[in-house]
Short mmCIF file of C-alpha atoms and ligand atoms in Angstrom, two decimals:
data_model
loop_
_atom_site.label_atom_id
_atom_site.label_comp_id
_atom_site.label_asym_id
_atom_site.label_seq_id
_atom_site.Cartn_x
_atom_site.Cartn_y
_atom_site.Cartn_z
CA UNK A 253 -43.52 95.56 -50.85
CA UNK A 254 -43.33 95.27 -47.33
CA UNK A 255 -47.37 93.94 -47.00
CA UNK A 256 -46.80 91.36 -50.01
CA UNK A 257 -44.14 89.53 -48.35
CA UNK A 258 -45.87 89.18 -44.86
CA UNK A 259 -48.68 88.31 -47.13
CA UNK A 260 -46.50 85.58 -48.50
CA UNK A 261 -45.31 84.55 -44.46
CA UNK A 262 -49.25 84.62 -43.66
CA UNK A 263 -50.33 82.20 -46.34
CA UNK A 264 -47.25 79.37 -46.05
CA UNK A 265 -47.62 79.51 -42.52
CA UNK A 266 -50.80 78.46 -42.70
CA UNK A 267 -50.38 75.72 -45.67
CA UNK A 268 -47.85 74.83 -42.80
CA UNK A 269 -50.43 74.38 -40.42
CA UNK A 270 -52.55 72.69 -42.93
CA UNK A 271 -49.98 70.31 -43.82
CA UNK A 272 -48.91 69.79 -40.19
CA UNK A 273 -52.49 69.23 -38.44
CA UNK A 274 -52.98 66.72 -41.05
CA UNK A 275 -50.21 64.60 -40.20
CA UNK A 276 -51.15 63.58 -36.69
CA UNK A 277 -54.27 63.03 -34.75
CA UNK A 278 -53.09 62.30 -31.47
CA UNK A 279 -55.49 61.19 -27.97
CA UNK A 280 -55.06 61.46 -24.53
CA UNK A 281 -56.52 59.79 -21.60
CA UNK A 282 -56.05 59.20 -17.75
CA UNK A 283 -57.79 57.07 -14.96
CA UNK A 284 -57.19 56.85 -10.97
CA UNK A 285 -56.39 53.06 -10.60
CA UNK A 286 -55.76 53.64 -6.85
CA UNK A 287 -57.78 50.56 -5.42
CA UNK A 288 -60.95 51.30 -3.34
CA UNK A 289 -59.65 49.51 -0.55
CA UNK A 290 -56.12 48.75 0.86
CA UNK A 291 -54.50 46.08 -0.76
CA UNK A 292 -51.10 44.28 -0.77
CA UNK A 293 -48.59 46.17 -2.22
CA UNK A 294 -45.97 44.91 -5.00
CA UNK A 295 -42.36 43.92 -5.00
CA UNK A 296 -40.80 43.62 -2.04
CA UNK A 297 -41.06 39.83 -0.83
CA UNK A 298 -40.40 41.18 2.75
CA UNK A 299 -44.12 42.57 3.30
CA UNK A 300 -46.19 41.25 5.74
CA UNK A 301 -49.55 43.14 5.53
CA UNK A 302 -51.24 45.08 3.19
CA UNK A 303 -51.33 49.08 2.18
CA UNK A 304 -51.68 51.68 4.98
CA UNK A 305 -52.62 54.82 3.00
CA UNK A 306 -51.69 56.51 0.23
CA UNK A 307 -49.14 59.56 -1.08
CA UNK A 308 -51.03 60.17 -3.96
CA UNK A 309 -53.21 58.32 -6.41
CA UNK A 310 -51.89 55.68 -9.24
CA UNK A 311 -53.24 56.55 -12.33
CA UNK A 312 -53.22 54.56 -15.53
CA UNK A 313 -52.69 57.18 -19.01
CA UNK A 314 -52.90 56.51 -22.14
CA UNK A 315 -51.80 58.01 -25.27
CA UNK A 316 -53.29 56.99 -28.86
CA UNK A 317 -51.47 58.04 -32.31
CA UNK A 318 -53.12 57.89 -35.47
CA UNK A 319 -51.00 59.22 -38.75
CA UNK A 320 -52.49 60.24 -41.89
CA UNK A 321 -53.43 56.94 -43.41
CA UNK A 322 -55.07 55.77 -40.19
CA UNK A 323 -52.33 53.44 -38.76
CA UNK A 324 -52.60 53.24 -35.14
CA UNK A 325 -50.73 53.24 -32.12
CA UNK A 326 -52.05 53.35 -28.34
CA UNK A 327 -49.47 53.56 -25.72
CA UNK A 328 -51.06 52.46 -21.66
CA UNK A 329 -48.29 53.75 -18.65
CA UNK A 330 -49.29 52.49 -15.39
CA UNK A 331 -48.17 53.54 -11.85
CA UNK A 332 -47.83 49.61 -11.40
CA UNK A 333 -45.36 47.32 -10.00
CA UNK A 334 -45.77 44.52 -13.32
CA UNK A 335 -47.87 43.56 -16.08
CA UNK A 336 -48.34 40.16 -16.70
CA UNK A 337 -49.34 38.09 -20.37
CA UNK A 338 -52.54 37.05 -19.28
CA UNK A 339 -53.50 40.59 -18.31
CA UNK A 340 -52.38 41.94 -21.29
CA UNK A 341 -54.15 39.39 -23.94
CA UNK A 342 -57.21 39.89 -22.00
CA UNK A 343 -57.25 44.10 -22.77
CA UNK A 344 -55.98 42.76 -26.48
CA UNK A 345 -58.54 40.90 -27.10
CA UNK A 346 -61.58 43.65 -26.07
CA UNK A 347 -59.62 46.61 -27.92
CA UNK A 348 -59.44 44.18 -30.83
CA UNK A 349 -62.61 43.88 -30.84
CA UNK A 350 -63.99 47.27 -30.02
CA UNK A 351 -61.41 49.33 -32.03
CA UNK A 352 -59.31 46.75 -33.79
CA UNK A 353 -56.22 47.38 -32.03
CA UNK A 354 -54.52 44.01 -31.83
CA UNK A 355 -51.80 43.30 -29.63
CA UNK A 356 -49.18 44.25 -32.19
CA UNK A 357 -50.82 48.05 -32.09
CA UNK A 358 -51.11 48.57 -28.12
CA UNK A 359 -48.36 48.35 -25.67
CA UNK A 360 -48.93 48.53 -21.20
CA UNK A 361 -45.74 49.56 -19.57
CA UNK A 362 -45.50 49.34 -16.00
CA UNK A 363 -43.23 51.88 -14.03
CA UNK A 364 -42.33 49.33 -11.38
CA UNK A 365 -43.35 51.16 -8.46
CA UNK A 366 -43.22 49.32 -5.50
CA UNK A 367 -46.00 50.97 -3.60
CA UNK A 368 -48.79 49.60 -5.99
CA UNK A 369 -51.26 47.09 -5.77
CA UNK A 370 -49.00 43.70 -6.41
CA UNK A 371 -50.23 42.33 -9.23
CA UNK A 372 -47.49 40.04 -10.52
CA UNK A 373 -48.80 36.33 -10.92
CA UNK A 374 -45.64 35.41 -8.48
CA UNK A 375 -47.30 36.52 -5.48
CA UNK A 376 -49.58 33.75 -5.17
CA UNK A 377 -46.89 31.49 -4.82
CA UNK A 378 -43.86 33.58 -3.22
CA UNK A 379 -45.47 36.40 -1.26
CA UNK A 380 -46.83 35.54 2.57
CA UNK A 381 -50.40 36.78 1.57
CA UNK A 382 -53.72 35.35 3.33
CA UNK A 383 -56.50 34.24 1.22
CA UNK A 384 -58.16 37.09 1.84
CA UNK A 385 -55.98 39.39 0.39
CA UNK A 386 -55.17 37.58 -2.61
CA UNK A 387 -59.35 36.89 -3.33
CA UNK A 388 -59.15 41.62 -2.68
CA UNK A 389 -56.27 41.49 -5.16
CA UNK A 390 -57.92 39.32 -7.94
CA UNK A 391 -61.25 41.17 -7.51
CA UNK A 392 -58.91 44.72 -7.89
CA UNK A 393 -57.59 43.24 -11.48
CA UNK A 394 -60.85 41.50 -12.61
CA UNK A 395 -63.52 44.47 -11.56
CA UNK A 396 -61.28 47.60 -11.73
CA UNK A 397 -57.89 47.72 -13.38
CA UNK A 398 -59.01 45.61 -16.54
CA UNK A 399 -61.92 47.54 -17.17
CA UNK A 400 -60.36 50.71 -16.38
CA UNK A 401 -57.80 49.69 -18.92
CA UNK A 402 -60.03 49.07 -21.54
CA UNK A 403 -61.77 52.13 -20.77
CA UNK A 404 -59.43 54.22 -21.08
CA UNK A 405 -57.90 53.09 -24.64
CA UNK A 406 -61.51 54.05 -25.60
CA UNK A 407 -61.33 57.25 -24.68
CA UNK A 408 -57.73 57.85 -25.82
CA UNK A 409 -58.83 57.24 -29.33
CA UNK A 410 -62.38 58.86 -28.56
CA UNK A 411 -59.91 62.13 -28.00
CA UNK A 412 -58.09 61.70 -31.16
CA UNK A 413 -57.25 64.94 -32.38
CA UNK A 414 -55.13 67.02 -35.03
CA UNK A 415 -51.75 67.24 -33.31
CA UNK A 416 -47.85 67.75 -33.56
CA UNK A 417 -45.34 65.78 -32.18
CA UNK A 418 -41.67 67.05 -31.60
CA UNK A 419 -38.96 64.76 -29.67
CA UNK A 420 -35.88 66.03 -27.89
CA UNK A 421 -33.71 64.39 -25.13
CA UNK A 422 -31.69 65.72 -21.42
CA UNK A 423 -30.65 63.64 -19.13
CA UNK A 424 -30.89 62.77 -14.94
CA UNK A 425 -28.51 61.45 -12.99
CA UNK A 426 -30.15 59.74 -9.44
CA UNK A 427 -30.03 56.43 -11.31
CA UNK A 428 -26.81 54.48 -10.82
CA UNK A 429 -26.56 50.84 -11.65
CA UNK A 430 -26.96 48.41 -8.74
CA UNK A 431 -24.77 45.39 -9.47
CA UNK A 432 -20.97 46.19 -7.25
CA UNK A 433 -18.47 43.60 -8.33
CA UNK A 434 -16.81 42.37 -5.12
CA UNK A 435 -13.85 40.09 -4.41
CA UNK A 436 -14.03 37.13 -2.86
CA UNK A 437 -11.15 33.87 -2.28
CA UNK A 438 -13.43 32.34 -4.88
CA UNK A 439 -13.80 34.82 -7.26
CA UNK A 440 -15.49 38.14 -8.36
CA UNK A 441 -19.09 38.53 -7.11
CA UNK A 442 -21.84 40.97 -7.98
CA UNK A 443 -24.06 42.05 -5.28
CA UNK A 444 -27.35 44.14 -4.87
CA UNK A 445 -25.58 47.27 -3.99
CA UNK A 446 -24.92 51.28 -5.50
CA UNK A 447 -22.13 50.62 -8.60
CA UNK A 448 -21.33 54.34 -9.38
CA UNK A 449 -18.97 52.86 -11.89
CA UNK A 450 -21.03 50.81 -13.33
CA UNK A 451 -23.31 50.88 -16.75
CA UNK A 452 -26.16 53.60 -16.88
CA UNK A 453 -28.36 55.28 -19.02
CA UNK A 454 -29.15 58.22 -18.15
CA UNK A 455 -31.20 59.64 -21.05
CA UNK A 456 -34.32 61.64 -20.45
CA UNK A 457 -35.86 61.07 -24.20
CA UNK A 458 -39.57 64.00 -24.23
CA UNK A 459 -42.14 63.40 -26.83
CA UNK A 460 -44.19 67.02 -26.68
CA UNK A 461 -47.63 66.56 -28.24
CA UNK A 462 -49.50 70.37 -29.14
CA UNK A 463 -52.67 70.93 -30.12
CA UNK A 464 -53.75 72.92 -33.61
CA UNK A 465 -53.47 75.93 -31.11
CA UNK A 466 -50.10 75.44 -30.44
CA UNK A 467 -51.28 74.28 -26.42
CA UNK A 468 -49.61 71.52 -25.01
CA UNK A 469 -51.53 68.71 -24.35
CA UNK A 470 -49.13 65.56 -23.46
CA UNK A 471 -45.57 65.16 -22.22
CA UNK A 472 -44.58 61.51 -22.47
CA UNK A 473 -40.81 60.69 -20.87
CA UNK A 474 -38.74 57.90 -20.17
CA UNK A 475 -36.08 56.95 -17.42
CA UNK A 476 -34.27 54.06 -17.14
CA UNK A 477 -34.65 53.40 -13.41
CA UNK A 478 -36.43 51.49 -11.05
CA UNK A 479 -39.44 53.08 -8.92
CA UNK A 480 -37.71 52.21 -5.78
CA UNK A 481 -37.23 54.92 -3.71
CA UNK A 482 -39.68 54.22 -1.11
CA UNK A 483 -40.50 51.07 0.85
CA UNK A 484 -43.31 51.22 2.52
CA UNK A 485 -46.58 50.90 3.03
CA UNK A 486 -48.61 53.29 0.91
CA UNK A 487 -49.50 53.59 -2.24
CA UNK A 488 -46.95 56.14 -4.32
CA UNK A 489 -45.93 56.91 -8.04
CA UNK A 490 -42.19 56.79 -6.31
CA UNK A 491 -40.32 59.46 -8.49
CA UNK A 492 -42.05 59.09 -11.58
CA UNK A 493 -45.58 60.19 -9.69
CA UNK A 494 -43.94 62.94 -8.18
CA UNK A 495 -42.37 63.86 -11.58
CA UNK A 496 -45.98 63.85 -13.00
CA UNK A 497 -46.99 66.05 -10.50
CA UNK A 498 -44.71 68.34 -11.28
CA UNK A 499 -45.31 68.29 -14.47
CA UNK A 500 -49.15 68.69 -14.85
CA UNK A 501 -48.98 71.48 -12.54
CA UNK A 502 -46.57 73.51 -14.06
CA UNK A 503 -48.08 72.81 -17.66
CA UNK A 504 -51.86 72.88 -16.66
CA UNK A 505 -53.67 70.83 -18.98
CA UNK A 506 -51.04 68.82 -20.18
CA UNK A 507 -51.26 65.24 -19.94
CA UNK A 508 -48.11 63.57 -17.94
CA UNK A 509 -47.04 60.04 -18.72
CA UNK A 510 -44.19 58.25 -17.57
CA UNK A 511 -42.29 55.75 -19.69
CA UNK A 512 -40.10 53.25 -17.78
CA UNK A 513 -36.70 52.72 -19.54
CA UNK A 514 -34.66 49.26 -19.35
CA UNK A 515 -33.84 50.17 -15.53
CA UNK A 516 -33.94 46.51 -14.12
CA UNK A 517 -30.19 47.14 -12.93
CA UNK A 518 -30.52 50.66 -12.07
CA UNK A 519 -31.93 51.84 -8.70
CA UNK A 520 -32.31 55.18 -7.62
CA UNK A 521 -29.93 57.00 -4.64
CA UNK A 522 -29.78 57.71 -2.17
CA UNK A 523 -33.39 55.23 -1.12
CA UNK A 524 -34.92 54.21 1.13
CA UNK A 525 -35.07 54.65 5.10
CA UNK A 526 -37.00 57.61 7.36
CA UNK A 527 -35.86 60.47 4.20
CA UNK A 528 -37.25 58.35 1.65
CA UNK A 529 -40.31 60.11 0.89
CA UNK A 530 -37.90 63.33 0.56
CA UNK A 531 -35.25 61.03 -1.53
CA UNK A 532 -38.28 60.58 -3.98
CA UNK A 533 -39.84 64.41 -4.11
CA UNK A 534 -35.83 65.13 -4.85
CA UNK A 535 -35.40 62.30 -7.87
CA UNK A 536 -39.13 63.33 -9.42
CA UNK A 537 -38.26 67.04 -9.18
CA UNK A 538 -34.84 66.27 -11.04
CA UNK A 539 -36.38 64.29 -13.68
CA UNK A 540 -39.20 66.86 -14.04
CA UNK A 541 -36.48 69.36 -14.47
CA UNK A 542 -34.68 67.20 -16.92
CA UNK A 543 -37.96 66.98 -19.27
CA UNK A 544 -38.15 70.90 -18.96
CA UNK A 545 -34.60 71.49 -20.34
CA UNK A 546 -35.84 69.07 -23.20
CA UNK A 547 -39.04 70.93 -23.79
CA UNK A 548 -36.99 74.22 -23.58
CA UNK A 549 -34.25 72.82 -26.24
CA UNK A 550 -35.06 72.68 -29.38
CA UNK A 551 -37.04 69.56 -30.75
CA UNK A 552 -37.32 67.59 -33.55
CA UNK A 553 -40.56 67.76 -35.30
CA UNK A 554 -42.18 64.45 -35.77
CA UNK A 555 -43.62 63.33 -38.95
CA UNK A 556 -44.95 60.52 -40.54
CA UNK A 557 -45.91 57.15 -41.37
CA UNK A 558 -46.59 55.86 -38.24
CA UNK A 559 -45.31 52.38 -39.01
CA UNK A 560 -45.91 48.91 -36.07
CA UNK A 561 -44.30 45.66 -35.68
CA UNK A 562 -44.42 42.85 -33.06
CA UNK A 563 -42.84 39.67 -32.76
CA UNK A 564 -42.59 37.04 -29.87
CA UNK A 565 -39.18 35.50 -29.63
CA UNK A 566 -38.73 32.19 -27.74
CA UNK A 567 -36.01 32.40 -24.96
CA UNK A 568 -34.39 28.90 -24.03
CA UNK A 569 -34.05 28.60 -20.29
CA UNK A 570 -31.07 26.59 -18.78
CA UNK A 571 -32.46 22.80 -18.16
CA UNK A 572 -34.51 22.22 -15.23
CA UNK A 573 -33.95 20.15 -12.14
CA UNK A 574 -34.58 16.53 -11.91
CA UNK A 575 -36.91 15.08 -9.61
CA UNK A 576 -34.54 14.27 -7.25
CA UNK A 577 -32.91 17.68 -7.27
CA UNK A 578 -36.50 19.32 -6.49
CA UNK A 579 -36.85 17.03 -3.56
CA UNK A 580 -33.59 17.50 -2.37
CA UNK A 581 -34.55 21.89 -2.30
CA UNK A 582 -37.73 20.68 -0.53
CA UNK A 583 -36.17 21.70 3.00
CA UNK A 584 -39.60 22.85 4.50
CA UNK A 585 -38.57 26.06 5.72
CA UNK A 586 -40.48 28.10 3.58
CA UNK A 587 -37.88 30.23 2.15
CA UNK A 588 -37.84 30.97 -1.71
CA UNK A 589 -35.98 28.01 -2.99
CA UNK A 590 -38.22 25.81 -0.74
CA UNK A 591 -41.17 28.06 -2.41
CA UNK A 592 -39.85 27.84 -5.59
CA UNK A 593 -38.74 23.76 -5.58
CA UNK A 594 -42.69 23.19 -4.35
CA UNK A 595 -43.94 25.23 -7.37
CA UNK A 596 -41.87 22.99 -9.80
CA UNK A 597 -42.71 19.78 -8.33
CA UNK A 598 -46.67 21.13 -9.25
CA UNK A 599 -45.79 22.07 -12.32
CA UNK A 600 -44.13 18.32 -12.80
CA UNK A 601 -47.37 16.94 -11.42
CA UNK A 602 -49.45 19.29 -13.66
CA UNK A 603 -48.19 19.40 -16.78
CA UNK A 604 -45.48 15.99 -17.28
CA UNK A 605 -42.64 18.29 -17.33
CA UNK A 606 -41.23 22.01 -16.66
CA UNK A 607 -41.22 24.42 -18.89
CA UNK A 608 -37.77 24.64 -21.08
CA UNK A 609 -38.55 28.27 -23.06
CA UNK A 610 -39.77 31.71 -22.04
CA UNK A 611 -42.04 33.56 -24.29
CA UNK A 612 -40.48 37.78 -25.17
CA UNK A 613 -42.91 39.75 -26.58
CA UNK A 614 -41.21 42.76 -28.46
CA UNK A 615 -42.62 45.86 -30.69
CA UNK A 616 -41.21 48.68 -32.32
CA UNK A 617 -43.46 51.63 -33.51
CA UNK A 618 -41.05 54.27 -36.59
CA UNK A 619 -42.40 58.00 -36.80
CA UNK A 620 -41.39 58.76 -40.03
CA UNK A 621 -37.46 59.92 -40.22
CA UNK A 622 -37.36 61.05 -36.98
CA UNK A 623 -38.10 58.51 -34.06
CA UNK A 624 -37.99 54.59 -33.43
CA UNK A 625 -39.43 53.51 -30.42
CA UNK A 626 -38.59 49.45 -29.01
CA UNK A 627 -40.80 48.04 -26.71
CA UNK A 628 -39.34 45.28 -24.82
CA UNK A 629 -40.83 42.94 -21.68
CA UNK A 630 -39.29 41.34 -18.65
CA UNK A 631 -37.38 43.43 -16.22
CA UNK A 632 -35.00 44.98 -18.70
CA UNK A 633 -31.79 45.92 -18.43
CA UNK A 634 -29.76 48.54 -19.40
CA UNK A 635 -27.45 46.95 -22.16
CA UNK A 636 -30.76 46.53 -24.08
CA UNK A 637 -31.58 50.57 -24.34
CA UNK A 638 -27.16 51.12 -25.00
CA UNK A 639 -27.19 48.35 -27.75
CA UNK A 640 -30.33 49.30 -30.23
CA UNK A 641 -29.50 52.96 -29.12
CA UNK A 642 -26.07 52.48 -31.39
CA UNK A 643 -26.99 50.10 -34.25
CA UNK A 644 -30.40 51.81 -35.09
CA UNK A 645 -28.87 55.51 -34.64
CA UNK A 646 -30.37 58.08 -36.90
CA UNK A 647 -33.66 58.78 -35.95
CA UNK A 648 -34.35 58.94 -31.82
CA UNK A 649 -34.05 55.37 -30.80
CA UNK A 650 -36.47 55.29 -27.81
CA UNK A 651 -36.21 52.22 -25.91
CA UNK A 652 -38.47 50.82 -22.81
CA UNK A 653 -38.85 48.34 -21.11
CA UNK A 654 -40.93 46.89 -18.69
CA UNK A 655 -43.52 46.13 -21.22
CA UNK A 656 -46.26 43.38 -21.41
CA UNK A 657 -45.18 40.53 -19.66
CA UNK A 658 -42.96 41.08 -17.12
CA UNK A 659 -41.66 37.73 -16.64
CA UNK A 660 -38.31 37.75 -14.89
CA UNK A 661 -35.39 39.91 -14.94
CA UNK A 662 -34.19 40.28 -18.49
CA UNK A 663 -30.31 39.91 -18.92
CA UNK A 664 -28.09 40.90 -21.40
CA UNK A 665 -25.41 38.19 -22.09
CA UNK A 666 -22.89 40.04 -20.07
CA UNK A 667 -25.11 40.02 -17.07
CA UNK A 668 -25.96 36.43 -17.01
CA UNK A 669 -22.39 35.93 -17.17
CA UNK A 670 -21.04 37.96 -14.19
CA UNK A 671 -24.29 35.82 -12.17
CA UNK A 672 -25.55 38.12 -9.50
CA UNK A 673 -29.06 39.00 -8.42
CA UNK A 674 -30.28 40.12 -12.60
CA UNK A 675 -28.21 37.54 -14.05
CA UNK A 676 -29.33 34.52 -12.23
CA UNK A 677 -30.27 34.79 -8.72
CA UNK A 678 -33.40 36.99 -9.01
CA UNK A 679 -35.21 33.50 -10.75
CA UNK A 680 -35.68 31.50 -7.29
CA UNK A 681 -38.71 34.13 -6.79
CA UNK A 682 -40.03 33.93 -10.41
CA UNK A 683 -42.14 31.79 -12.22
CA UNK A 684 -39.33 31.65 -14.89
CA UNK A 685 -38.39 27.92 -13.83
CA UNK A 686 -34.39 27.98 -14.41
CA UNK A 687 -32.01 31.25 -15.46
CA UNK A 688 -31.78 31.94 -19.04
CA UNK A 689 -29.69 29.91 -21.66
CA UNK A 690 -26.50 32.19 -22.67
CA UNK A 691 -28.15 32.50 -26.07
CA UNK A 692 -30.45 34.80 -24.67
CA UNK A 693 -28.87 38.27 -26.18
CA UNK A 694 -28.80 37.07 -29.14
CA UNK A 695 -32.14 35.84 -29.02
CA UNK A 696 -33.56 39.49 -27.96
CA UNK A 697 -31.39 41.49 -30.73
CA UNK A 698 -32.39 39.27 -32.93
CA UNK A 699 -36.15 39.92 -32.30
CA UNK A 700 -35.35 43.94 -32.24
CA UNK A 701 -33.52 43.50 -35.46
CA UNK A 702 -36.90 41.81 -37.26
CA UNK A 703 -38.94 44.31 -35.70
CA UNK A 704 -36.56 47.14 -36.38
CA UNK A 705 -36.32 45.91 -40.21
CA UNK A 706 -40.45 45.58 -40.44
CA UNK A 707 -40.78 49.38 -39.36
CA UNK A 708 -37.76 50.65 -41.87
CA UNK A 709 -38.86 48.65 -44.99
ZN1 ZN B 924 -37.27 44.95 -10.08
#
């Protein structure tokens, strides 16, 4: 009696695994993108030369999902500072060509490190860099990062491989938002400063991804947070490489990738100054923790359809300034709104006019019941993870940001209102001519909501 029913465990454990290694192939893939040579590094506008060294190497991963019927999915996570359109179409178009997976089936996230190579298209006309190092820069895109890119969505699907996916969720706390209301004669102001008050997310969501031998082979995680703990001048993760340190080498063989959240008003504390580099082992050892009480918990096997959707949504921009307005910013110092007028003027000269719209590319990818993940660009912030995370509750709503095109700061309607650096002031060193119009929440949802609605049908 006793042999027939572990006879009858034996044989539906194994239709299980049948059934279950059908349901997913899943690929993995990673590349060093450190550049050969030192480079300027990204974000800060206050640099003045280029990169002096390095903590540890940027690396680009990738991870490609493929459900039963073949529908495809390859998400890129780069130790990067931004990702720009141009960049993007230009990977499109080759893994369109070599593997058919369009735009709407690949997504680049950046984690906004600020000790990477600065790629952002801004540079050329806000940062104080030499011809020289821009010509090193553009060579670093054109000869290594976009074929590395390319490269490495190849041999993410090359790896494809019967898998299963589970999803669970802890949390980290070293983000706090950075937008401190203060009062002034004139009013209530919101400046670049720790708001422990203020709105966070603090969710850790873990994809685990095993092998038909039960090994684990990829630990993807998100953070809402910016990379920001360090500012200086070599190249660094910031706390999402040390957290994939951690990671990979307590789980050897596991594949790390870090998935930035909508963190464009979060910044990590404490930052900065001569403990930074110990600031940043702490945050990445916290967040590593935080995935390892998710792994630990238990998790919510994924199944499918793997189901896509992409949409570009049109974002109206406040009017620009006249002619006479540019020429009365034109003050010849060189600071950002002297920068920034100049630009516009050669856009004017250029083009007839300035642009009046901003082009938002958004995606969502549904796993079956059990996960719905939003893909959002610009430098997102956190009311865009609370808001979807509510009105699309049910299966794990899995938002980031930072994807694409990252354009400009991305604010909510309640950001742009209260002003500040996210809301409005962040623009004079963008190429985003003017702030956004106030429709521009509405605008966004509205684009999650058709995406959101393609997935579920
Ligand atoms: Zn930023």
């Amino acid at each position: 009696m006793k042999y027939i029913a572990l006879s009858v465990a034996v044989v539906s454990a194994s239709l299980l695994n049948i059934a279950n290694s059908a349901e997913w192939r899943v690929g993995l893939s990673r590349v060093v993108i450190t550049p050969e040579s030192p480079t300027w590094l990204s974000g800060y506008g206050s640099r003045d030369h280029a990169a002096e060294g390095k903590v540890h190497d940027l690396f680009a991963k990738a991870v490609a999902f493929e459900d039963k019927s073949g529908e495809r999915l390859v998400l890129v996570t780069c130790d990067l500072g931004s990702v720009y359109q141009g960049l993007t179409d230009q990977v499109a178009s080759v893994t369109q060509e070599r593997w058919g997976l369009g735009k709407e089936r690949l997504v680049i996230n950046v984690s906004h490190t600020h000790c990477a190579p600065e790629i952002a298209i801004e540079r050329i006309v806000f940062h104080s860099l030499s011809d020289a190092e821009e010509a090193k820069l553009q060579t670093y895109i054109d000869q290594q990062l976009i074929p590395k890119l390319i490269e490495l969505v190849g041999e993410a699907i090359d790896d494809l491989q019967p898998s299963t996916i589970s999803v669970s969720q802890s949390a980290a706390l070293f983000a706090s938002n950075r937008r401190l209301p203060v009062e002034e004669e004139n009013g209530k102001r919101y400046i670049n400063s720790q708001h422990p008050a203020g709105v966070t997310d603090h969710d850790v969501p873990v994809m685990v991804i095993r092998g038909e031998d039960e090994s684990l082979r990829g630990i993807l995680f998100g953070y809402a947070c910016h990379n920001t703990t360090l500012a200086f001048y070599q190249y660094c993760g910031d706390y999402a490489g040390f957290a994939h340190q951690y990671l990979e080498e307590s789980h050897p063989g596991a594949t790390a990738l870090f998935v930035m959240g909508c963190g464009g008003d979060q910044n990590p504390y404490p930052r900065h100054g001569p403990e930074g580099l110990d600031h940043c082992n702490r945050h990445g050892r916290e967040l590593a923790d935080a995935v390892v009480h998710a792994i630990e918990s238990p998790q919510t096997e994924v199944h499918g359809p793997l189901r896509v959707a992409y949409t570009d949504v049109t974002l109206d921009l406040e009017s620009p300034p006249s002619r006479e307005q540019l020429e009365a910013q034109r003050t010849g110092d060189d600071t950002y709104p002297d920068r920034k007028a100049r630009y516009l003027q050669s856009q004017l000269e250029k083009h007839g006019q300035i642009a009046t719209t901003q082009n938002c590319p958004l995606q969502a990818a549904r796993f079956g019941d059990e996960l719905l993940m939003l893909f959002v660009s610009g430098e997102t912030v956190v009311d865009y993870a609370r808001k979807p995370k509510v009105e699309f509750a049910g299966p794990l709503v899995w938002v980031a940001g930072y994807c694409n095109d990252v354009f400009a700061y991305l604010p909510s309607y309640r950001v742009l209102l209260e002003g500040g650096y996210e809301g409005r002031t962040g623009i004079v060193h963008q190429l985003v001519p003017t702030p956004f119009a106030t429709n521009v929440e509405d605008r966004v949802m509205g684009g999650i909501r058709e995406v959101v609605r393609e997935v579920s049908e």
